[in-house]
CSV table of C-alpha atoms in Angstrom, one decimal:
chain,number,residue,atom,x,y,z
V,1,UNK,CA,84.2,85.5,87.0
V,2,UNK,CA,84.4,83.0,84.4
V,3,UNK,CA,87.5,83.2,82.2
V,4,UNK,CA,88.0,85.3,78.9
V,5,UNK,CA,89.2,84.1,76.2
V,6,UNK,CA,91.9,85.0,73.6
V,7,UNK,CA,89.3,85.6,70.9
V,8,UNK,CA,87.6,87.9,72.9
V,9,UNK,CA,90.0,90.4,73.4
V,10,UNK,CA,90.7,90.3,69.9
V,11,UNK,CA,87.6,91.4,68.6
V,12,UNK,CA,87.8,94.3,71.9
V,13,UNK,CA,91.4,95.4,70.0
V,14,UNK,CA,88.4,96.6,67.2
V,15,UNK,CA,88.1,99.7,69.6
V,16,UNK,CA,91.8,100.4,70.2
V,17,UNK,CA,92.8,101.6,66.6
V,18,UNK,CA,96.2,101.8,67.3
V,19,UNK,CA,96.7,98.3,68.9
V,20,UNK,CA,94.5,96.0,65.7
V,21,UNK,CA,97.9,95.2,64.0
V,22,UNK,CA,98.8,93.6,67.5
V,23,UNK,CA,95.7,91.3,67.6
V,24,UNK,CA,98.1,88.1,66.5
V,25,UNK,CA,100.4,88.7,69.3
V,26,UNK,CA,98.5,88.8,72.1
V,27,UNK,CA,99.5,86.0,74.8
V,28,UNK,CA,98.0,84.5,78.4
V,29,UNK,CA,100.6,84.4,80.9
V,30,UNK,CA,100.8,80.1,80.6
V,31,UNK,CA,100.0,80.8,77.2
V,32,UNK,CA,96.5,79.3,77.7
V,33,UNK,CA,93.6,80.0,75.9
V,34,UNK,CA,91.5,81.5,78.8
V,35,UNK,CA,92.5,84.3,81.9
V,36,UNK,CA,91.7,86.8,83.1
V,37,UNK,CA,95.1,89.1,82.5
V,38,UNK,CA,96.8,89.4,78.6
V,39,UNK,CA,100.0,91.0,77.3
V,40,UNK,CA,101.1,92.0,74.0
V,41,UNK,CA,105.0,92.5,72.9
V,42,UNK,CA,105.6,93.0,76.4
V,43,UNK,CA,104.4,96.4,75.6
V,44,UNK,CA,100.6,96.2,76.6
V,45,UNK,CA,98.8,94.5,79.1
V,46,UNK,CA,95.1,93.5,78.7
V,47,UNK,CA,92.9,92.9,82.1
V,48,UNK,CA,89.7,91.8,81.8
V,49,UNK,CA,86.7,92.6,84.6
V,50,UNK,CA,83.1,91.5,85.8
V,51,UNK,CA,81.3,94.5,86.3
V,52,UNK,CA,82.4,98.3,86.3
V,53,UNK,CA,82.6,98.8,90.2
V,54,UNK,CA,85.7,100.7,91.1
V,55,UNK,CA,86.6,101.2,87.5
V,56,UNK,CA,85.7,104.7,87.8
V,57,UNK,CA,87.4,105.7,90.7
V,58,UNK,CA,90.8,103.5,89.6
V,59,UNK,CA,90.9,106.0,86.5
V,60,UNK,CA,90.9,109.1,88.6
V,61,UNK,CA,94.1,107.5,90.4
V,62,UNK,CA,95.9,106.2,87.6
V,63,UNK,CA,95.8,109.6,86.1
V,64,UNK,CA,96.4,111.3,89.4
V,65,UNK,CA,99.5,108.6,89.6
V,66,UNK,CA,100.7,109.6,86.1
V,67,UNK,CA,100.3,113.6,86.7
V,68,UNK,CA,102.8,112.7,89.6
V,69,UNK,CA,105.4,110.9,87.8
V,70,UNK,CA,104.9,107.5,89.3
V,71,UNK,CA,105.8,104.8,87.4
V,72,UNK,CA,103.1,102.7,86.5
V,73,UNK,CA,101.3,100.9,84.0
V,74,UNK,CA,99.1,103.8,82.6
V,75,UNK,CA,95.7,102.6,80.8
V,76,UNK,CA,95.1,103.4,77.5
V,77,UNK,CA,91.7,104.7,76.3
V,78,UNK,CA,89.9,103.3,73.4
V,79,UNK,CA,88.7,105.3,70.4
V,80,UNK,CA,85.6,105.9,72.3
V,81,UNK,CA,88.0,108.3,75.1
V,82,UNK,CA,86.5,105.4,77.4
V,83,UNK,CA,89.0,104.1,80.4
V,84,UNK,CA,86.9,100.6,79.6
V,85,UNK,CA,85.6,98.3,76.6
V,86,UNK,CA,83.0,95.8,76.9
V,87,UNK,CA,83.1,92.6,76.0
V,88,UNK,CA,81.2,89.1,76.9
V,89,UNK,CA,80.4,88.7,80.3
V,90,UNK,CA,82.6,92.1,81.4
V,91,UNK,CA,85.2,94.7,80.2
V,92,UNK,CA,88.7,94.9,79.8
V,93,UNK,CA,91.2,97.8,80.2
V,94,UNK,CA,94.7,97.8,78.4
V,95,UNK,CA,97.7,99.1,79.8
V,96,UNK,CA,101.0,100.3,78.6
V,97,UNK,CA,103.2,97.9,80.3
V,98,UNK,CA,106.2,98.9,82.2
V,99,UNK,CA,109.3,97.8,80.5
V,100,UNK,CA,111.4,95.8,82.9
V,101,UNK,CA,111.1,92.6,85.4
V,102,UNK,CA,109.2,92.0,88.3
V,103,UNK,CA,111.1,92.2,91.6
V,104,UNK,CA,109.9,88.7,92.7
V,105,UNK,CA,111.9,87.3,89.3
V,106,UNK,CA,115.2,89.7,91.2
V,107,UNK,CA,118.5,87.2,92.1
V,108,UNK,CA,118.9,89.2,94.9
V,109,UNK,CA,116.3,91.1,96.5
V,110,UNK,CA,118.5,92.7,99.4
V,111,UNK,CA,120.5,94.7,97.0
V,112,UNK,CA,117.5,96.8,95.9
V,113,UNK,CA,116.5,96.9,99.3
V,114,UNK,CA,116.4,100.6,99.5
V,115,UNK,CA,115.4,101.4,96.1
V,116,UNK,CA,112.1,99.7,96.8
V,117,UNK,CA,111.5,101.3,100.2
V,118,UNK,CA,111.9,104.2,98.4
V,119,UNK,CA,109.6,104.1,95.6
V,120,UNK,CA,106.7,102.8,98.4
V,121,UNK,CA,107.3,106.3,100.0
V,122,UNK,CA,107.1,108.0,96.9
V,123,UNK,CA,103.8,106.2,96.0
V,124,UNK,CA,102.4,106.8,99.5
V,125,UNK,CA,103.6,110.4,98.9
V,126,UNK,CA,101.9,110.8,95.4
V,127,UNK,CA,98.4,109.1,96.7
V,128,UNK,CA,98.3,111.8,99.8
V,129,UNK,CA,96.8,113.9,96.9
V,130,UNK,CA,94.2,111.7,95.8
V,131,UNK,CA,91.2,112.8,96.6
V,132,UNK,CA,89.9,109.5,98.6
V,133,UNK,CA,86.2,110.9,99.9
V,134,UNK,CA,84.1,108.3,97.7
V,135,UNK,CA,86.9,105.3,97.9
V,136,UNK,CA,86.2,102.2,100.2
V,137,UNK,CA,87.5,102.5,103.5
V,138,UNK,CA,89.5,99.5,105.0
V,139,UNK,CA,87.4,97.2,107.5
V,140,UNK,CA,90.5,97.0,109.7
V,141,UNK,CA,89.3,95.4,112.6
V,142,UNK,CA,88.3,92.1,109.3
V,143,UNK,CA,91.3,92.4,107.9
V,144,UNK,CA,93.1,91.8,111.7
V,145,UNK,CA,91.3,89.2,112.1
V,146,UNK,CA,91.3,87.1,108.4
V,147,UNK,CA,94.8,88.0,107.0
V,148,UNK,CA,97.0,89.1,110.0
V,149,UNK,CA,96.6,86.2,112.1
V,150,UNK,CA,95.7,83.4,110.4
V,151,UNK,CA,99.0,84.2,108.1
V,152,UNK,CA,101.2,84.2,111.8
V,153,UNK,CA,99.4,81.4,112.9
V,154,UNK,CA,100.5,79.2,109.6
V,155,UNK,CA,103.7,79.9,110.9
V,156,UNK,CA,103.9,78.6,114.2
V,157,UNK,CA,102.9,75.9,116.6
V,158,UNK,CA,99.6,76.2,118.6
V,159,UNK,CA,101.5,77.3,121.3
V,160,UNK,CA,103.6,79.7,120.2
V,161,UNK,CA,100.8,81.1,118.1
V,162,UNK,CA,98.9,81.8,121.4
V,163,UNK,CA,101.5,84.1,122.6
V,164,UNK,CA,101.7,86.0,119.5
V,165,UNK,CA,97.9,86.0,119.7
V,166,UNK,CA,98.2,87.4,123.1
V,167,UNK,CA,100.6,90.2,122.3
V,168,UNK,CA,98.9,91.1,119.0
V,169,UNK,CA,95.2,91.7,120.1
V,170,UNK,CA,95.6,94.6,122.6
V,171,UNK,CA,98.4,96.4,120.6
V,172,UNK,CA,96.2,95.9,117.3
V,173,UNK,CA,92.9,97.6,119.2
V,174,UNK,CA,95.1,100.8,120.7
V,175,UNK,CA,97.6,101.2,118.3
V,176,UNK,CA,96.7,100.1,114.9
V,177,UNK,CA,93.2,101.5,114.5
V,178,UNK,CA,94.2,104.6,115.4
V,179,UNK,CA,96.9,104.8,113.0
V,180,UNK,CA,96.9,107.9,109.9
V,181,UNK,CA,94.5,107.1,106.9
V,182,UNK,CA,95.0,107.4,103.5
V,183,UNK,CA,94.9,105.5,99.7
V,184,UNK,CA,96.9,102.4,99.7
V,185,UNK,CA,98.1,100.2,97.1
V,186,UNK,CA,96.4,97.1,99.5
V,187,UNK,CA,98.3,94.5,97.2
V,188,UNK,CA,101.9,95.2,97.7
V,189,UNK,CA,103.7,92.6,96.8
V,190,UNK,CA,107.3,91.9,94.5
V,191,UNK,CA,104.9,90.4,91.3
V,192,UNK,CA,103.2,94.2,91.4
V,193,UNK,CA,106.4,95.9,91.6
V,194,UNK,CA,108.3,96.3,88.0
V,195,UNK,CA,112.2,97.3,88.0
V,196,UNK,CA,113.5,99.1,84.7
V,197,UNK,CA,117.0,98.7,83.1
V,198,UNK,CA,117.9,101.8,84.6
V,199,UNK,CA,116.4,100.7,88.5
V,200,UNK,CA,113.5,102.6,88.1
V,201,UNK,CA,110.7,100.6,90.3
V,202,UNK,CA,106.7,100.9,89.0
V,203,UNK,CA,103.4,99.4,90.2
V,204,UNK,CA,100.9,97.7,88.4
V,205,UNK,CA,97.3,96.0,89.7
V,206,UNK,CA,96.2,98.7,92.1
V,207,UNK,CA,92.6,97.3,91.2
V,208,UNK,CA,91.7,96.6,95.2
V,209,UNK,CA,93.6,100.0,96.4
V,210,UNK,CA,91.6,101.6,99.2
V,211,UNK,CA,91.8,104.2,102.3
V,212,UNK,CA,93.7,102.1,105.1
V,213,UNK,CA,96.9,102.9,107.5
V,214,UNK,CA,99.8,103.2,104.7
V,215,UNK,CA,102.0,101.0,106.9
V,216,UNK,CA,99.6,97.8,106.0
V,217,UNK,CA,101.6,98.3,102.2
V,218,UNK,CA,104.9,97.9,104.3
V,219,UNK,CA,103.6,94.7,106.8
V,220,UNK,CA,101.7,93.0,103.8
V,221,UNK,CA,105.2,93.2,102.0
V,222,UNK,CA,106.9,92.0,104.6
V,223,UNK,CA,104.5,88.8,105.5
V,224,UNK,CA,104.4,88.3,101.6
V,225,UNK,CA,108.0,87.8,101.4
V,226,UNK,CA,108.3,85.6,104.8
V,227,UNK,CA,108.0,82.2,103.5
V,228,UNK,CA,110.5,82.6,100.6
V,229,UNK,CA,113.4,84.0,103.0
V,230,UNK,CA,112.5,80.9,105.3
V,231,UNK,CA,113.5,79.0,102.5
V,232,UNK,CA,117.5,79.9,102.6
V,233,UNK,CA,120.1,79.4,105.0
V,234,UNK,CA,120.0,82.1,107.5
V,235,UNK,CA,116.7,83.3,105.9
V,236,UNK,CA,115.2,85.0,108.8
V,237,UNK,CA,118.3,87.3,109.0
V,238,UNK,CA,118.2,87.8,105.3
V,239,UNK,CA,114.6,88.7,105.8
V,240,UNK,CA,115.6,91.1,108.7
V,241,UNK,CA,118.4,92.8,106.6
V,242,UNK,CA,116.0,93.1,103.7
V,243,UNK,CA,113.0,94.6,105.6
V,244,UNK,CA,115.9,97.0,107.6
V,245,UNK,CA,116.5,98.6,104.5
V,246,UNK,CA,113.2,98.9,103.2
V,247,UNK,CA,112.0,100.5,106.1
V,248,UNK,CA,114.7,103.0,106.7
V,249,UNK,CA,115.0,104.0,103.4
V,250,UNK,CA,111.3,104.8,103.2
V,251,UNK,CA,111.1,106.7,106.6
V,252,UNK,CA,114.2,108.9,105.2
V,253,UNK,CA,111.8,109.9,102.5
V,254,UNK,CA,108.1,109.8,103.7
V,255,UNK,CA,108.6,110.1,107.9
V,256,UNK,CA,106.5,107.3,109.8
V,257,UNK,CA,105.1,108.3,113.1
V,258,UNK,CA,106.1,106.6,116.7
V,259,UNK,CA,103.0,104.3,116.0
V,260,UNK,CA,103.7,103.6,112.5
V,261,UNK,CA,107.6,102.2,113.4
V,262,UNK,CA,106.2,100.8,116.6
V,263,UNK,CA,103.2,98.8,114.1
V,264,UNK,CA,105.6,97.5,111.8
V,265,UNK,CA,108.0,95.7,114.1
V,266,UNK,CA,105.3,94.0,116.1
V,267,UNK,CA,103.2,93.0,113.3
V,268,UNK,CA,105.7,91.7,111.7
V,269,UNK,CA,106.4,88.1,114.0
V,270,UNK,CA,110.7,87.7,113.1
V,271,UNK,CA,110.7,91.4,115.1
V,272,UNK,CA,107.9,91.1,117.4
């Protein structure tokens, strides 16, 4: 999708009564001319799309989402009642924004360990009630083969890649696909995770959401977080203590099954 540009989504703000006094303060991330995600104040966030696909179904959740409490960044509707408005070459939603930062911008991520494994089991809770019949269900056996080890194998030497390789394959085809399905988040990662003043945590960008085993939330967490942790002294401890109180904080409140735990450490390399 080609960019959109700044004067775009002010002429869109036409169809959002409330929000044409903001049209001079809407910003790009870099502050460029051109993306494809804008924020205003802080307050509202502006995301522009190619084509309609999923749009639908991603209002049914975010209103599912906000019936449940969750926090999030709810979209507004324009002053046609439409989730969407269209603009050149696509459409654009606008959100209210969740006030806070994002976890990735955190000092210290293994203070809040628990508060974040918590609010993933709430989520996981709140999209059990989703209805999910018409939603895209995960290719798992792609997904294994594209993200899970091509990310372990940018970690290791040929070798030991092999013998993760080895390990990985039969647990992954009688474990994993076997594994509880429901609607994920599928982007879980600290940039999509917002903490309030008060340590409130919400999500945003649940655009590629979709029916998979919840634990892939949890293991695409942990992988996203790898390489960072790697990065300090002792990391790979830090990392262990982090994920340890992610994940026991998040069984206390949404119970994973022998499989689930049994997934998580070994696709997860630092535990496997």
């Amino acid at each position: 999708m080609k960019m959109t540009t700044i004067s775009n989504i002010k002429e869109a703000m036409n169809d959002y009564p409330d929000l044409i006094k903001y049209k001079d303060h809407i910003k790009t991330p870099l502050d460029k001319d051109e993306s494809h995600i804008f924020f205003i104040n802080d307050c509202y966030m502006i995301k522009a799309y190619k084509e309609l696909k999923r749009l639908d179904y991603l209002e049914i959740l975010h209103e599912q989402l906000h019936k449940e409490d969750v926090f999030i960044a709810y979209p507004i509707r324009n002053h046609d009642h439409k989730l969407f408005t269209k603009i050149d070459g696509g459409f654009i939603v606008v959100f209210h924004y969740i006030k806070g930062q994002p976890l990735s911008e955190t000092s210290d991520k293994r203070s809040i360990s628990k508060l974040i494994g918590k609010a993933i089991a709430l989520l996981h809770n709140a999209l059990t009630r989703v209805e999910g019949s018409k939603l895209h269900i995960a290719n798992l056996d792609n997904t294994y083969q594209t993200f899970v080890l091509p990310n372990i194998k940018s970690f290791y030497d040929e070798l030991d890649y092999l013998k993760f390789e080895k390990m990985l394959t039969p647990f992954y085809e009688k474990t994993y696909v076997d594994l509880e399905k429901q609607i994920i988040h599928r982007d879980m990662h600290l940039d999509n995770m917002i903490i309030t003043p008060n340590e409130h945590i919400g999500f945003i960008d649940f655009d590629i959401h979709e029916m998979n085993t919840r634990v892939f939330d949890l293991c695409y967490l942990m992988t996203s977080l790898y390489p960072s942790f790697l990065r300090e002294e002792n990391g790979v401890d830090h990392w262990l203590q982090f994920m340890k109180g992610v994940i026991c904080s998040y069984h206390q409140v949404n119970p994973l099954s022998d499989k689930g735990i049994k997934t998580l450490l070994v696709m997860n390399p630092p535990y496997g």
